[in-house]
CSV table of C-alpha atoms and ligand atoms in Angstrom, one decimal:
chain,number,residue,atom,x,y,z
A,1026,UNK,CA,0.0,0.0,0.0
A,1027,UNK,CA,2.6,2.7,0.7
A,1028,UNK,CA,4.0,4.0,-2.5
A,1029,UNK,CA,6.1,6.6,0.2
A,1030,UNK,CA,4.8,9.5,-3.0
A,1031,UNK,CA,4.7,13.1,-1.8
A,1032,UNK,CA,1.9,14.8,-2.3
A,1033,UNK,CA,2.0,17.8,-4.9
A,1034,UNK,CA,-0.1,21.0,-5.0
A,1035,UNK,CA,-1.1,20.8,-8.7
A,1036,UNK,CA,-3.5,23.6,-9.2
A,1037,UNK,CA,-4.8,26.5,-6.8
A,1038,UNK,CA,-7.6,28.6,-6.8
A,1039,UNK,CA,-9.4,31.4,-5.0
A,1040,UNK,CA,-12.8,33.4,-4.5
A,1041,UNK,CA,-13.7,36.8,-2.6
A,1042,UNK,CA,-17.0,38.1,-3.0
A,1043,UNK,CA,-17.5,41.6,-4.9
A,1044,UNK,CA,-18.5,43.8,-1.9
A,1045,UNK,CA,-15.8,46.1,-0.7
A,1046,UNK,CA,-16.1,47.1,3.3
A,1047,UNK,CA,-13.0,49.9,3.1
A,1048,UNK,CA,-11.7,51.6,6.4
A,1049,UNK,CA,-13.7,54.1,5.8
A,1050,UNK,CA,-16.7,52.7,5.2
A,1051,UNK,CA,-16.4,51.0,8.9
A,1052,UNK,CA,-15.4,55.0,10.3
A,1053,UNK,CA,-19.2,55.1,9.8
A,1054,UNK,CA,-20.0,52.2,12.0
A,1055,UNK,CA,-17.7,52.7,14.6
A,1056,UNK,CA,-15.2,54.6,16.4
A,1057,UNK,CA,-12.3,53.9,14.5
A,1058,UNK,CA,-10.0,55.5,11.9
A,1059,UNK,CA,-7.8,54.2,8.6
A,1060,UNK,CA,-4.4,55.6,10.2
A,1061,UNK,CA,-5.5,53.4,13.3
A,1062,UNK,CA,-6.4,50.1,11.3
A,1063,UNK,CA,-3.7,50.6,9.0
A,1064,UNK,CA,-0.7,51.3,11.1
A,1065,UNK,CA,-1.9,48.7,13.7
A,1066,UNK,CA,-3.3,45.7,11.4
A,1067,UNK,CA,-2.0,46.3,7.7
A,1068,UNK,CA,-5.7,46.3,6.7
A,1069,UNK,CA,-7.2,48.5,4.2
A,1070,UNK,CA,-10.3,46.8,3.0
A,1071,UNK,CA,-12.0,43.5,3.6
A,1072,UNK,CA,-14.7,41.4,1.0
A,1073,UNK,CA,-17.9,40.7,2.2
A,1074,UNK,CA,-20.4,38.4,1.1
A,1075,UNK,CA,-23.8,40.1,0.9
A,1076,UNK,CA,-27.1,38.5,0.0
A,1077,UNK,CA,-29.7,36.2,2.1
A,1078,UNK,CA,-29.0,32.4,2.3
A,1079,UNK,CA,-25.4,32.3,1.1
A,1080,UNK,CA,-23.1,30.5,3.4
A,1081,UNK,CA,-19.1,29.5,2.9
A,1082,UNK,CA,-20.3,26.4,0.5
A,1083,UNK,CA,-21.2,30.0,-2.0
A,1084,UNK,CA,-17.4,30.9,-1.8
A,1085,UNK,CA,-16.0,27.4,-2.1
A,1086,UNK,CA,-17.7,25.8,-4.8
A,1087,UNK,CA,-16.8,29.3,-7.2
A,1088,UNK,CA,-12.8,28.1,-6.1
A,1089,UNK,CA,-13.4,24.7,-6.5
A,1090,UNK,CA,-15.1,24.8,-10.0
A,1091,UNK,CA,-12.3,27.2,-11.3
A,1092,UNK,CA,-10.2,24.9,-9.7
A,1093,UNK,CA,-11.5,21.8,-11.8
A,1094,UNK,CA,-11.4,23.7,-14.8
A,1095,UNK,CA,-7.6,24.8,-14.7
A,1096,UNK,CA,-6.7,21.8,-13.9
A,1097,UNK,CA,-8.7,20.0,-16.3
A,1098,UNK,CA,-10.0,17.5,-13.9
A,1099,UNK,CA,-13.1,15.8,-14.1
A,1100,UNK,CA,-15.3,16.1,-10.8
A,1101,UNK,CA,-16.3,12.4,-10.8
A,1102,UNK,CA,-12.7,11.8,-10.0
A,1103,UNK,CA,-12.0,13.4,-6.7
A,1104,UNK,CA,-11.7,11.0,-4.0
A,1105,UNK,CA,-11.5,13.4,-1.4
A,1106,UNK,CA,-12.6,17.0,-0.1
A,1107,UNK,CA,-11.7,18.3,3.3
A,1108,UNK,CA,-13.1,21.9,3.8
A,1109,UNK,CA,-11.6,23.8,6.5
A,1110,UNK,CA,-13.9,26.4,7.9
A,1111,UNK,CA,-15.1,27.7,11.2
A,1112,UNK,CA,-18.2,28.7,9.3
A,1113,UNK,CA,-19.8,26.4,8.0
A,1114,UNK,CA,-23.0,26.7,6.3
A,1115,UNK,CA,-24.8,24.2,8.9
A,1116,UNK,CA,-23.8,23.0,11.9
A,1117,UNK,CA,-24.3,19.9,10.3
A,1118,UNK,CA,-23.8,18.0,7.6
A,1119,UNK,CA,-20.5,19.1,6.6
A,1120,UNK,CA,-20.1,22.0,4.5
A,1121,UNK,CA,-17.8,19.6,2.3
A,1122,UNK,CA,-20.5,18.0,1.1
A,1123,UNK,CA,-22.5,20.4,-0.2
A,1124,UNK,CA,-20.1,21.6,-1.9
A,1125,UNK,CA,-19.6,18.0,-3.5
A,1126,UNK,CA,-22.9,17.9,-4.5
A,1127,UNK,CA,-22.8,21.0,-6.2
A,1128,UNK,CA,-19.6,20.5,-8.0
A,1129,UNK,CA,-20.7,17.0,-9.1
A,1130,UNK,CA,-17.7,15.1,-7.2
A,1131,UNK,CA,-20.2,12.5,-6.7
A,1132,UNK,CA,-17.1,9.6,-5.9
A,1133,UNK,CA,-15.6,11.8,-3.1
A,1134,UNK,CA,-15.8,11.7,0.3
A,1135,UNK,CA,-15.8,14.7,2.3
A,1136,UNK,CA,-15.5,16.2,6.1
A,1137,UNK,CA,-15.4,19.8,7.6
A,1138,UNK,CA,-12.1,20.8,9.6
A,1139,UNK,CA,-12.6,23.1,12.0
A,1140,UNK,CA,-9.1,24.8,13.6
A,1141,UNK,CA,-9.8,28.6,13.2
A,1142,UNK,CA,-7.0,30.2,11.4
A,1143,UNK,CA,-4.8,27.2,11.0
A,1144,UNK,CA,-7.4,25.1,9.6
A,1145,UNK,CA,-6.1,25.5,6.2
A,1146,UNK,CA,-2.9,24.5,6.9
A,1147,UNK,CA,-4.3,21.4,9.1
A,1148,UNK,CA,-6.4,20.2,6.6
A,1149,UNK,CA,-3.3,20.2,3.7
A,1150,UNK,CA,-1.3,18.1,6.0
A,1151,UNK,CA,-4.7,15.7,6.4
A,1152,UNK,CA,-4.9,15.6,2.7
A,1153,UNK,CA,-1.7,15.0,2.0
A,1154,UNK,CA,-1.6,11.9,4.0
A,1155,UNK,CA,-4.3,10.6,2.0
A,1156,UNK,CA,-2.1,10.8,-1.1
A,1157,UNK,CA,1.2,9.9,0.7
A,1158,UNK,CA,-0.2,6.4,1.9
A,1159,UNK,CA,-1.1,5.8,-2.2
A,1160,UNK,CA,-5.0,5.3,-0.9
A,1161,UNK,CA,-6.4,8.4,-2.9
A,1162,UNK,CA,-5.0,10.1,-6.2
A,1163,UNK,CA,-7.0,13.5,-6.1
A,1164,UNK,CA,-7.7,15.2,-3.1
A,1165,UNK,CA,-9.3,18.7,-2.9
A,1166,UNK,CA,-8.4,21.1,0.1
A,1167,UNK,CA,-10.4,24.2,1.0
A,1168,UNK,CA,-9.8,26.9,3.2
A,1169,UNK,CA,-12.9,29.2,3.5
A,1170,UNK,CA,-14.8,31.4,6.1
A,1171,UNK,CA,-17.8,33.7,6.0
A,1172,UNK,CA,-16.5,35.6,9.1
A,1173,UNK,CA,-19.3,38.6,8.5
A,1174,UNK,CA,-21.8,35.7,9.3
A,1175,UNK,CA,-20.4,36.0,13.3
A,1176,UNK,CA,-18.9,39.4,13.5
A,1177,UNK,CA,-20.2,42.2,15.6
A,1178,UNK,CA,-20.2,45.4,13.5
A,1179,UNK,CA,-20.2,47.2,16.7
A,1180,UNK,CA,-17.0,45.8,18.3
A,1181,UNK,CA,-14.2,48.1,16.7
A,1182,UNK,CA,-11.8,45.1,18.2
A,1183,UNK,CA,-12.6,42.7,15.9
A,1184,UNK,CA,-15.0,44.1,12.9
A,1185,UNK,CA,-11.8,45.8,11.5
A,1186,UNK,CA,-10.1,42.7,11.2
A,1187,UNK,CA,-11.9,40.0,9.8
A,1188,UNK,CA,-13.2,39.1,5.8
A,1189,UNK,CA,-14.6,36.8,3.7
A,1190,UNK,CA,-13.0,34.7,1.0
A,1191,UNK,CA,-11.1,31.1,0.2
A,1192,UNK,CA,-9.7,29.4,-2.1
A,1193,UNK,CA,-8.9,25.7,-2.5
A,1194,UNK,CA,-6.0,23.1,-4.0
A,1195,UNK,CA,-5.8,20.1,-5.4
A,1196,UNK,CA,-3.2,17.7,-4.2
A,1197,UNK,CA,-1.9,14.4,-6.4
A,1198,UNK,CA,1.0,12.3,-6.4
A,1199,UNK,CA,4.1,14.4,-7.3
A,1200,UNK,CA,6.3,12.6,-10.2
A,1201,UNK,CA,9.1,14.0,-8.6
A,1202,UNK,CA,11.2,15.2,-4.9
A,1203,UNK,CA,8.7,18.1,-5.3
A,1204,UNK,CA,5.9,18.4,-3.1
A,1205,UNK,CA,4.6,18.4,0.8
A,1206,UNK,CA,8.1,17.8,2.5
A,1207,UNK,CA,7.7,18.4,5.9
A,1208,UNK,CA,4.8,19.6,8.9
A,1209,UNK,CA,5.0,20.6,12.4
A,1210,UNK,CA,1.2,21.2,13.9
A,1211,UNK,CA,0.4,22.4,17.6
A,1212,UNK,CA,-2.6,22.9,19.7
A,1213,UNK,CA,-2.9,24.4,23.2
A,1214,UNK,CA,-6.7,24.6,24.7
A,1215,UNK,CA,-6.1,27.3,27.1
A,1216,UNK,CA,-6.4,29.7,24.3
A,1217,UNK,CA,-9.9,29.4,24.5
A,1218,UNK,CA,-10.6,32.3,26.8
A,1219,UNK,CA,-8.6,34.1,23.9
A,1220,UNK,CA,-10.4,34.0,20.9
A,1221,UNK,CA,-14.1,32.0,20.5
A,1222,UNK,CA,-17.6,32.1,19.8
A,1223,UNK,CA,-19.2,31.6,22.7
A,1224,UNK,CA,-22.7,29.9,22.1
A,1225,UNK,CA,-24.5,27.9,19.7
A,1226,UNK,CA,-22.7,24.8,20.4
A,1227,UNK,CA,-23.4,22.0,22.6
A,1228,UNK,CA,-22.3,23.7,25.9
A,1229,UNK,CA,-24.4,27.1,25.4
A,1230,UNK,CA,-27.1,26.0,22.9
A,1231,UNK,CA,-28.8,29.2,20.9
A,1232,UNK,CA,-31.4,30.5,23.4
A,1233,UNK,CA,-33.0,34.3,23.3
A,1234,UNK,CA,-30.7,35.1,26.2
A,1235,UNK,CA,-27.7,34.3,24.3
A,1236,UNK,CA,-28.8,36.2,21.4
A,1237,UNK,CA,-29.5,39.4,23.4
A,1238,UNK,CA,-25.9,39.0,25.1
A,1239,UNK,CA,-24.3,38.8,21.9
A,1240,UNK,CA,-22.8,35.6,22.8
A,1241,UNK,CA,-22.9,34.3,18.7
A,1242,UNK,CA,-20.4,36.5,17.5
A,1243,UNK,CA,-16.8,35.7,17.6
A,1244,UNK,CA,-15.0,37.9,20.6
A,1245,UNK,CA,-11.1,37.8,20.8
A,1246,UNK,CA,-8.5,39.5,23.6
A,1247,UNK,CA,-6.7,40.6,20.8
A,1248,UNK,CA,-3.1,42.1,23.0
A,1249,UNK,CA,-3.4,38.6,24.0
A,1250,UNK,CA,-3.8,36.6,21.0
A,1251,UNK,CA,-1.2,38.9,19.4
A,1252,UNK,CA,1.8,38.2,21.9
A,1253,UNK,CA,0.8,34.2,21.5
A,1254,UNK,CA,0.7,34.5,17.5
A,1255,UNK,CA,3.8,36.9,17.5
A,1256,UNK,CA,6.4,34.5,19.2
A,1257,UNK,CA,4.5,31.1,18.1
A,1258,UNK,CA,4.1,32.0,14.6
A,1259,UNK,CA,7.6,32.7,14.4
A,1260,UNK,CA,9.2,30.0,16.3
A,1261,UNK,CA,7.6,27.4,13.7
A,1262,UNK,CA,8.4,29.2,10.8
A,1263,UNK,CA,12.2,28.9,12.0
A,1264,UNK,CA,11.8,25.1,13.3
A,1265,UNK,CA,10.7,24.1,10.2
A,1266,UNK,CA,14.0,25.7,8.6
A,1267,UNK,CA,16.2,24.5,10.9
A,1268,UNK,CA,15.1,20.3,10.8
A,1269,UNK,CA,15.0,20.5,7.2
A,1270,UNK,CA,18.5,22.7,6.7
A,1271,UNK,CA,16.9,25.8,5.1
A,1272,UNK,CA,18.9,29.0,5.1
A,1273,UNK,CA,17.2,32.5,4.9
A,1274,UNK,CA,18.4,32.5,1.2
A,1275,UNK,CA,16.7,29.2,0.8
A,1276,UNK,CA,13.6,30.2,1.3
A,1277,UNK,CA,11.8,31.4,-1.3
A,1278,UNK,CA,8.5,32.9,-0.5
A,1279,UNK,CA,7.0,32.5,3.2
A,1280,UNK,CA,3.6,32.2,2.8
A,1281,UNK,CA,1.8,33.4,6.3
A,1282,UNK,CA,-1.6,33.7,7.7
A,1283,UNK,CA,-3.1,36.9,7.5
A,1284,UNK,CA,-4.1,38.0,11.1
A,1285,UNK,CA,-2.1,41.1,11.1
A,1286,UNK,CA,1.0,42.7,9.0
A,1287,UNK,CA,3.0,43.0,12.3
A,1288,UNK,CA,2.8,39.1,13.5
A,1289,UNK,CA,3.9,38.4,9.5
A,1290,UNK,CA,6.8,41.0,10.0
A,1291,UNK,CA,8.0,39.3,12.9
A,1292,UNK,CA,7.9,36.5,11.5
A,1293,UNK,CA,9.9,37.2,8.4
A,1294,UNK,CA,12.5,38.6,10.6
A,1295,UNK,CA,13.1,35.6,12.6
A,1296,UNK,CA,13.6,33.6,9.4
A,1297,UNK,CA,16.1,36.5,8.4
A,1298,UNK,CA,14.3,37.0,4.5
A,1299,UNK,CA,13.4,40.3,3.1
A,1300,UNK,CA,10.4,41.8,2.0
A,1301,UNK,CA,10.5,40.5,-1.8
A,1302,UNK,CA,10.0,36.7,0.0
A,1303,UNK,CA,6.9,37.5,1.9
A,1304,UNK,CA,3.7,37.6,0.4
A,1305,UNK,CA,1.3,39.9,1.2
A,1306,UNK,CA,-2.5,40.5,0.5
A,1307,UNK,CA,-4.2,41.5,4.0
A,1308,UNK,CA,-4.7,44.7,2.8
A,1309,UNK,CA,-7.2,44.0,0.1
A,1310,UNK,CA,-9.0,41.1,2.2
A,1311,UNK,CA,-8.3,41.3,6.0
A,1312,UNK,CA,-8.2,37.8,8.1
A,1313,UNK,CA,-10.1,35.7,6.0
A,1314,UNK,CA,-9.2,32.8,9.0
A,1315,UNK,CA,-9.2,29.4,6.8
A,1316,UNK,CA,-9.1,31.6,3.6
A,1317,UNK,CA,-6.4,33.3,4.0
A,1318,UNK,CA,-3.7,30.9,2.8
A,1319,UNK,CA,-5.3,29.5,-0.4
A,1320,UNK,CA,-6.0,33.2,-1.2
A,1321,UNK,CA,-2.2,34.2,-1.1
A,1322,UNK,CA,-1.4,30.9,-3.1
A,1323,UNK,CA,-4.0,31.7,-5.6
A,1324,UNK,CA,-2.8,35.4,-6.3
A,1325,UNK,CA,0.8,34.5,-5.9
A,1326,UNK,CA,0.6,31.5,-8.2
A,1327,UNK,CA,2.0,33.1,-11.0
A,1328,UNK,CA,5.6,33.7,-9.0
A,1329,UNK,CA,6.2,30.3,-8.1
A,1330,UNK,CA,8.4,28.1,-10.0
A,1331,UNK,CA,9.2,24.4,-9.8
A,1332,UNK,CA,11.4,23.5,-7.0
A,1333,UNK,CA,10.6,26.6,-5.2
A,1334,UNK,CA,11.4,26.2,-1.4
A,1335,UNK,CA,8.1,27.9,0.2
A,1336,UNK,CA,7.6,28.1,4.4
A,1337,UNK,CA,3.8,28.1,5.4
A,1338,UNK,CA,2.6,29.3,8.8
A,1339,UNK,CA,-0.2,30.2,10.8
A,1340,UNK,CA,-1.7,30.8,13.9
A,1341,UNK,CA,-5.4,31.1,15.1
A,1342,UNK,CA,-8.0,30.2,18.2
A,1343,UNK,CA,-7.9,27.4,19.8
A,1344,UNK,CA,-4.7,27.8,20.5
A,1345,UNK,CA,-4.0,26.2,16.9
A,1346,UNK,CA,-0.5,26.9,14.5
A,1347,UNK,CA,2.3,25.2,12.8
A,1348,UNK,CA,4.1,25.6,9.5
A,1349,UNK,CA,4.2,23.3,6.3
A,1350,UNK,CA,7.4,23.2,3.9
A,1351,UNK,CA,6.2,22.9,0.7
A,1352,UNK,CA,8.7,22.1,-2.9
A,1353,UNK,CA,6.5,24.1,-5.5
A,1354,UNK,CA,5.9,21.4,-7.9
A,1355,UNK,CA,5.0,23.2,-11.0
A,1356,UNK,CA,6.2,26.2,-13.4
A,1357,UNK,CA,3.9,28.9,-13.9
A,1358,UNK,CA,1.4,28.6,-16.6
B,2770,LIG,O1,-6.2,35.2,13.4
B,2770,LIG,C1,-6.3,34.6,14.2
B,2770,LIG,C2,-5.5,35.6,15.5
B,2770,LIG,N1,-6.1,36.7,15.6
B,2770,LIG,C3,-4.5,37.7,15.5
B,2770,LIG,O2,-3.6,36.8,15.3
B,2770,LIG,C4,-5.0,38.9,16.0
B,2770,LIG,C5,-4.0,39.2,17.2
B,2770,LIG,N2,-4.4,40.7,17.6
B,2770,LIG,C6,-4.0,41.8,16.9
B,2770,LIG,O3,-4.1,41.8,15.9
B,2770,LIG,C7,-4.2,43.3,17.2
B,2770,LIG,O4,-3.9,42.9,19.0
B,2770,LIG,C8,-5.2,44.2,16.9
B,2770,LIG,C9,-5.4,44.6,15.5
B,2770,LIG,C10,-6.6,43.4,17.5
B,2770,LIG,C11,-5.6,45.2,18.0
B,2770,LIG,O5,-4.3,45.9,17.8
B,2770,LIG,P1,-3.3,46.6,19.7
B,2770,LIG,O6,-2.4,47.0,18.8
B,2770,LIG,O7,-3.3,45.2,20.3
B,2770,LIG,O8,-4.0,47.0,20.5
B,2770,LIG,P2,-5.1,46.7,21.6
B,2770,LIG,O9,-6.1,45.7,21.9
B,2770,LIG,O10,-3.9,46.8,22.6
B,2770,LIG,O11,-5.5,48.5,21.7
B,2770,LIG,C12,-4.7,49.5,21.8
B,2770,LIG,C13,-5.6,50.9,21.6
B,2770,LIG,C14,-6.7,50.5,23.1
B,2770,LIG,O12,-7.0,52.0,23.4
B,2770,LIG,P3,-6.6,52.3,24.9
B,2770,LIG,O13,-6.8,51.5,25.8
B,2770,LIG,O14,-4.9,52.3,24.6
B,2770,LIG,O15,-6.7,53.6,25.0
B,2770,LIG,C15,-8.2,50.3,22.2
B,2770,LIG,O16,-9.3,50.7,22.7
B,2770,LIG,O17,-6.4,50.7,20.7
B,2770,LIG,C16,-8.0,50.9,20.8
B,2770,LIG,N3,-8.7,50.2,20.0
B,2770,LIG,C17,-9.1,51.2,18.6
B,2770,LIG,N4,-8.8,52.4,18.2
B,2770,LIG,C18,-9.4,52.4,17.1
B,2770,LIG,C19,-8.6,48.8,19.3
B,2770,LIG,N5,-9.6,48.7,18.3
B,2770,LIG,C20,-9.3,50.4,17.9
B,2770,LIG,C21,-10.4,50.4,16.6
B,2770,LIG,N6,-9.6,51.9,15.9
B,2770,LIG,N7,-10.8,49.7,15.7
């Protein structure tokens, strides 16, 4: 069974909704200003999925359809779909199944994976294991969130950060030495108190009281999360370089979760790499939680060459964090 082939990303796609929520518009909603948001976070605007009855799957389906087209893949050949999200369409069934049905992936099994801002990297590793064992040939890994569905637009400490969007990658067995080389994942449940959505789960089901007390919104103690994020994202990006003997010159790009430009800067400083190697689109999309890394891969796909060394890094609610080392598998098409 073990074929020891690496899993390679063989295609990427991203999707963001049309509506642009600018810092200027946020100034009319809460007591904030463009200067504060830009200097503290690096964010200028974010996208919002508007319209009735539209869940995260709407964005994922658009991304997956584009991915199938770009990679010339028949949806019936897809073996597995993993959807990383903390804003699923429904509590159950899984959004991955809704997506599979919409795109015609009738032979795939699917499930959702929730690890907040680290969701996509956890899902990518999980998908890769299905390929590496030789069990499956085509796996789609999605990271998507409709953060606007759980944001309190009267809370200036959260509403300025988050946005909606996501993307998808196709994983296939690698034909050569390129592919997903290594990963380190970590979590610490003590982080719950700093970043969470309190109600709507089994501990505190929805009630009039939970709604009156605004307990269905994402809540964070920003400064505390910032402290953990800065050290852990930098440490684990550095750790994966060390154990794979990658010098800063060897790293082609840092693909970091886009939560705050200052966290990304701290990570790249720790890695000793220049700004030209740091992929950034936080100014346009804000923090899309599970969506940031596939959106980066999709926005910057045309820069990547076969054999490039990419370091992925994320930190998020849980706490959850980690890093992945990828040797990129294809040249720009
Ligand atoms: O993605 C998953 C994990 N999440 C993260 O990684 C986010 C990590 N945290 C952060 O990025 C930052 O903590 C924030 C961007 C959320 C906040 O930035 P900060 O520099 O940590 O600000 P702070 O919370 O320490 O607040 C500083 C001041 C406070 O005023 P006082 O008490 O000093 O007078 C806040 O009330 O800034 C005030 N403030 C604002 N002012 C204008 C907080 N939010 C705003 C705002 N506009 N939107």
